[in-house]
Amino acid sequence: MRKRPTLKDIARATGVHPSTVSRALDASARSSLSEEVVERVREAARTLGYRPNRVAFSLRKQKTMTVGVMIPDITNMIFPPIVRGIESVMEAAGYASILVNTDSQPRREQRLVEILQERGVDGIIHTAVLRSDPGIVEAARQGLPVVTLNRRIEETNIPYVINDEEDGIRLVFDLLRRQGHRRIAHLAGPAELSTGRLRLNAFQAMVDAAGLGPGDTVITEAERFDEEEGRRCAAEIHARAPGTTAVLCANDRLALGAMSFFQSVGRSCPKDISITGFNDMPLLELIPPGLTTVRIQQFEAGAIAARLLLSLIERPDESVPQATILPVGLVERGTVAPPALA
């Protein structure tokens, strides 16, 4: 049986000390070495078929070099670029990511947090937290590095990376007003999520600032951020306020569901009703007439959250910003036009 290659074997093959080999193969320790030495050691390791003993490494460093990445819905297309952003940082630093899907179910989310802790992950990036989320708060209190992404937990000091929700709502609201819309509905996200609450608060503030009255606006609240809820809430808007000329939706999937409903009752978009989204998830431009929406940072947000988590793991004595709020932008496509009704 062939003997498993060791660090000493690589050292003999490259003419460097075993400790230099160890540093060259450790992404978090190789910065003091030249690129030439690192590449020579890595090439020798590949040639010899060397594989690090992660169990021994974990015992020595008290780290597993794994992190948990929690997402609420694996079918939501905004998450692949976010996960790619996370991995672009974590993989380069030598960490592997364990991806878990909560299905936006609190009990499942709590169990997955426990499973990740049992697996010994070195930290968690959580994109599925509720505004109040005692399970992950307790994990952080016990010392597990945690960063939340796209959402935040209220009344904690857990670092978070979110979008400028207020500015995003302002951008689409101002666009609708410039087009002449006054009877504007808001299809809000779930109230237990910070994204749903912050976007709703921003909409209400814009309504007040514009001087619109109670008869001009209607608000419905989705239970989930998906197309089915978009259709259900759009039907409620249609029944409660049939004169509505524009629907400002709290995310793109709700907007697509709303478009589907209004088309089913003979109201075309944007001729009969204008609809906007939020997030600018991939491939939207391919769905006629092209959804007007708010573009958030996706790959970049994942990378920023990963750098924060990496700092918490590797430099625990250094402070990191609690709040990182990312700028957003307006993407105008084909779902907004002046109102057909006076």
XYZ file of C-alpha atoms in Angstrom:
342
model
C 0.000 0.000 0.000
C 1.370 3.400 -1.024
C 2.414 5.641 1.863
C 0.473 8.862 2.182
C 2.689 11.868 1.248
C 3.666 14.142 4.142
C 4.861 17.715 4.574
C 8.416 16.363 4.906
C 8.109 14.711 1.491
C 7.128 18.034 -0.060
C 9.964 19.765 1.828
C 12.503 17.317 0.387
C 11.082 17.786 -3.111
C 11.248 21.579 -2.941
C 14.302 22.134 -0.763
C 12.475 24.212 1.855
C 11.777 23.615 5.542
C 8.597 21.644 6.491
C 7.311 24.695 8.378
C 7.569 26.694 5.135
C 5.585 23.963 3.370
C 2.937 24.149 6.083
C 2.621 27.924 5.686
C 2.540 27.733 1.898
C -0.382 25.307 2.035
C -2.291 27.371 4.620
C -4.149 30.220 2.899
C -4.254 32.212 6.140
C -0.476 31.942 6.744
C 1.167 32.184 3.317
C 1.254 35.995 3.038
C 4.845 36.135 4.395
C 6.113 33.883 1.576
C 6.957 34.799 -1.991
C 4.579 33.760 -4.764
C 7.366 31.675 -6.287
C 7.800 29.609 -3.105
C 4.066 29.150 -2.633
C 3.567 27.992 -6.218
C 6.594 25.654 -6.048
C 5.248 24.029 -2.867
C 1.708 23.743 -4.237
C 2.960 22.202 -7.479
C 5.002 19.644 -5.536
C 1.969 18.846 -3.380
C -0.122 18.260 -6.509
C 2.572 16.090 -8.094
C 2.970 13.951 -4.973
C -0.790 13.714 -4.423
C -0.631 15.345 -1.001
C -3.911 15.835 0.850
C -3.968 17.697 4.179
C -5.173 15.831 7.239
C -8.085 18.055 8.206
C -8.769 16.155 11.422
C -5.224 16.776 12.648
C -5.430 20.379 11.479
C -8.688 20.910 13.359
C -7.254 19.475 16.546
C -4.124 21.593 16.245
C -5.800 24.877 15.307
C -9.163 24.236 17.002
C -10.791 25.178 13.694
C -12.592 23.101 11.072
C -12.043 25.595 8.227
C -15.746 25.405 7.395
C -18.486 28.022 7.601
C -22.251 27.727 7.402
C -24.194 29.726 4.823
C -27.912 29.847 5.557
C -30.378 30.930 2.868
C -34.174 31.121 3.096
C -35.116 29.780 -0.346
C -32.778 27.969 -2.711
C -35.172 28.644 -5.619
C -34.756 32.422 -5.261
C -32.377 33.512 -8.011
C -30.743 36.316 -6.025
C -28.921 33.790 -3.839
C -26.556 32.091 -6.333
C -24.594 35.331 -6.964
C -24.605 36.060 -3.230
C -23.200 32.596 -2.463
C -20.613 33.033 -5.235
C -19.520 36.258 -3.552
C -19.192 34.497 -0.202
C -17.165 31.652 -1.675
C -14.868 34.005 -3.584
C -13.577 35.166 -0.212
C -13.913 32.065 1.973
C -12.413 29.606 -0.511
C -9.431 31.878 -1.136
C -8.848 31.905 2.628
C -8.960 28.113 2.787
C -12.523 27.705 4.094
C -15.247 25.457 2.704
C -18.886 26.569 2.845
C -21.767 24.370 3.990
C -24.948 25.662 2.329
C -28.283 25.026 4.062
C -31.810 26.067 3.071
C -34.291 27.089 5.781
C -37.424 27.253 3.588
C -38.252 30.344 5.688
C -39.480 28.025 8.462
C -38.363 29.141 11.961
C -38.266 25.622 13.442
C -36.234 24.309 10.501
C -33.926 27.312 10.743
C -33.313 26.648 14.442
C -32.533 22.994 13.785
C -30.097 23.901 11.005
C -28.274 26.315 13.309
C -27.889 23.441 15.786
C -26.664 21.088 13.052
C -24.056 23.582 11.876
C -22.876 24.029 15.455
C -22.664 20.249 15.851
C -20.545 20.104 12.683
C -18.179 22.554 14.335
C -18.378 25.355 11.771
C -16.093 28.277 12.523
C -18.828 30.820 11.764
C -22.166 31.422 10.028
C -23.352 33.853 7.380
C -27.113 33.979 7.825
C -29.347 35.435 5.099
C -32.590 34.016 6.501
C -32.888 35.608 9.949
C -36.093 36.978 11.409
C -36.265 40.384 13.094
C -36.335 38.426 16.358
C -34.281 35.242 16.114
C -33.301 33.872 19.542
C -31.586 30.721 18.231
C -28.845 32.429 16.228
C -28.589 35.188 18.863
C -27.827 32.534 21.483
C -25.252 30.899 19.192
C -23.517 34.270 18.789
C -23.714 34.900 22.538
C -21.899 31.604 23.098
C -19.033 32.830 20.929
C -19.850 31.611 17.409
C -18.927 34.309 14.849
C -22.112 35.329 13.005
C -22.831 37.867 10.267
C -26.316 38.428 8.848
C -26.762 39.378 5.209
C -29.696 41.102 3.433
C -31.538 41.040 6.758
C -30.789 42.068 10.304
C -31.824 41.009 13.789
C -33.180 43.845 15.892
C -31.751 44.787 19.298
C -28.530 42.773 18.979
C -24.919 43.655 18.215
C -24.544 40.966 15.539
C -22.873 42.552 12.474
C -25.119 42.847 9.429
C -24.871 43.756 5.757
C -28.094 45.139 4.286
C -29.270 47.291 1.415
C -30.355 50.902 1.658
C -34.028 49.912 1.806
C -35.284 53.465 2.330
C -33.445 54.823 -0.706
C -34.642 51.920 -2.852
C -38.285 52.566 -2.031
C -37.742 56.290 -2.570
C -36.326 55.668 -6.056
C -39.302 53.651 -7.297
C -41.884 55.800 -5.487
C -40.444 58.973 -7.023
C -40.503 57.326 -10.458
C -44.182 56.442 -10.076
C -45.031 59.945 -8.924
C -43.128 61.512 -11.836
C -45.167 59.348 -14.178
C -48.322 60.812 -12.652
C -49.425 58.003 -10.332
C -51.359 58.939 -7.211
C -53.292 55.760 -6.435
C -50.337 53.596 -5.447
C -50.537 50.290 -3.570
C -47.745 48.637 -1.643
C -47.411 44.872 -1.749
C -45.342 44.525 1.419
C -43.068 41.698 2.510
C -43.512 39.636 5.682
C -43.531 41.817 8.788
C -41.282 39.414 10.718
C -38.432 40.109 8.271
C -36.387 43.301 8.449
C -36.629 43.716 4.672
C -40.420 43.631 4.806
C -40.649 46.036 7.744
C -38.024 48.539 6.545
C -39.491 48.743 3.040
C -43.010 49.164 4.422
C -41.852 51.930 6.768
C -40.124 53.659 3.869
C -43.255 53.452 1.717
C -45.413 54.933 4.468
C -42.923 57.767 4.940
C -42.970 58.519 1.198
C -46.783 58.537 1.153
C -46.851 61.020 4.027
C -44.201 63.229 2.410
C -46.145 63.246 -0.875
C -49.342 64.303 0.880
C -51.331 61.325 -0.355
C -54.492 60.525 1.578
C -55.866 57.220 2.931
C -58.020 56.809 -0.170
C -55.004 57.028 -2.461
C -53.019 54.069 -1.116
C -53.642 50.525 0.017
C -51.211 48.102 1.669
C -51.295 44.314 1.651
C -48.780 42.124 3.445
C -47.371 38.921 1.963
C -46.642 35.924 4.152
C -43.695 34.905 1.960
C -41.518 36.536 -0.673
C -42.779 34.439 -3.614
C -44.971 34.546 -6.713
C -47.939 32.784 -5.132
C -48.160 35.438 -2.432
C -47.741 38.106 -5.089
C -50.831 36.793 -6.887
C -52.843 36.528 -3.659
C -51.987 40.045 -2.506
C -52.579 41.520 -5.966
C -56.068 39.985 -5.919
C -56.656 41.654 -2.551
C -55.500 45.020 -3.929
C -57.768 44.584 -6.958
C -60.750 43.830 -4.721
C -60.125 46.564 -2.152
C -58.934 49.330 -4.469
C -59.852 48.614 -8.111
C -58.787 52.137 -9.087
C -55.146 51.474 -8.158
C -52.846 52.486 -11.028
C -49.493 51.302 -9.641
C -48.252 48.570 -7.309
C -44.902 49.004 -5.573
C -43.797 45.485 -4.585
C -41.338 44.634 -1.831
C -39.405 42.205 -4.035
C -39.224 40.928 -7.604
C -40.966 37.602 -7.015
C -43.966 39.368 -5.487
C -43.986 41.692 -8.504
C -43.958 38.785 -10.958
C -46.893 37.212 -9.113
C -48.766 40.528 -9.196
C -48.147 40.862 -12.944
C -49.526 37.352 -13.433
C -52.694 38.149 -11.494
C -53.467 41.437 -13.229
C -52.911 39.823 -16.615
C -55.428 37.118 -15.653
C -58.127 39.757 -15.033
C -57.420 41.644 -18.232
C -55.230 44.461 -16.872
C -52.039 44.612 -18.917
C -48.794 46.004 -17.548
C -47.895 48.834 -17.964
C -50.863 50.031 -20.063
C -53.452 49.439 -17.333
C -51.275 49.148 -14.236
C -47.628 49.853 -13.413
C -45.677 47.400 -11.254
C -42.217 47.658 -9.669
C -39.999 45.187 -7.825
C -36.952 45.177 -5.581
C -33.628 43.239 -5.853
C -33.106 42.931 -9.632
C -32.698 39.169 -9.516
C -30.976 37.538 -12.523
C -32.835 37.086 -15.836
C -35.542 39.682 -15.125
C -34.727 41.473 -18.354
C -35.793 38.362 -20.265
C -39.357 38.424 -18.898
C -41.517 40.795 -21.011
C -42.003 43.685 -20.671
C -38.984 43.787 -18.342
C -39.526 44.557 -14.665
C -38.632 48.006 -13.359
C -36.910 47.340 -10.061
C -34.301 48.326 -7.489
C -30.878 46.815 -8.062
C -29.086 45.567 -4.967
C -25.505 44.375 -4.730
C -25.481 40.578 -4.777
C -22.013 39.118 -5.457
C -20.432 42.131 -3.743
C -22.714 41.811 -0.697
C -21.714 38.173 -0.278
C -18.034 39.062 -0.490
C -18.395 41.882 2.057
C -20.234 39.623 4.516
C -17.563 36.947 4.066
C -14.766 39.402 4.791
C -16.554 40.474 7.967
C -16.971 36.857 9.069
C -13.342 36.089 8.254
C -12.271 38.982 10.456
C -14.460 37.741 13.323
C -12.977 34.244 13.010
C -9.313 35.067 12.521
C -8.989 38.388 14.355
C -11.506 38.104 17.195
C -9.879 40.892 19.212
C -10.431 43.418 16.417
C -13.767 45.182 16.081
C -15.826 45.136 12.888
C -18.604 47.552 11.913
C -21.979 46.410 13.164
C -23.905 47.994 10.281
C -22.901 47.895 6.633
C -25.540 49.523 4.419
C -24.985 49.072 0.702
C -26.117 51.554 -1.959
C -28.867 50.597 -4.396
C -29.893 51.819 -7.844
C -32.994 52.120 -10.000
C -33.327 49.903 -13.086
C -36.008 51.222 -15.445
C -37.455 48.680 -17.831
C -40.954 48.298 -19.247
C -43.439 47.900 -16.382
C -43.970 51.577 -15.571
C -45.985 54.044 -17.663
C -48.296 57.020 -16.963
C -51.643 55.948 -15.472
C -54.462 55.186 -17.887
C -57.030 56.379 -15.331
C -57.326 60.054 -14.450
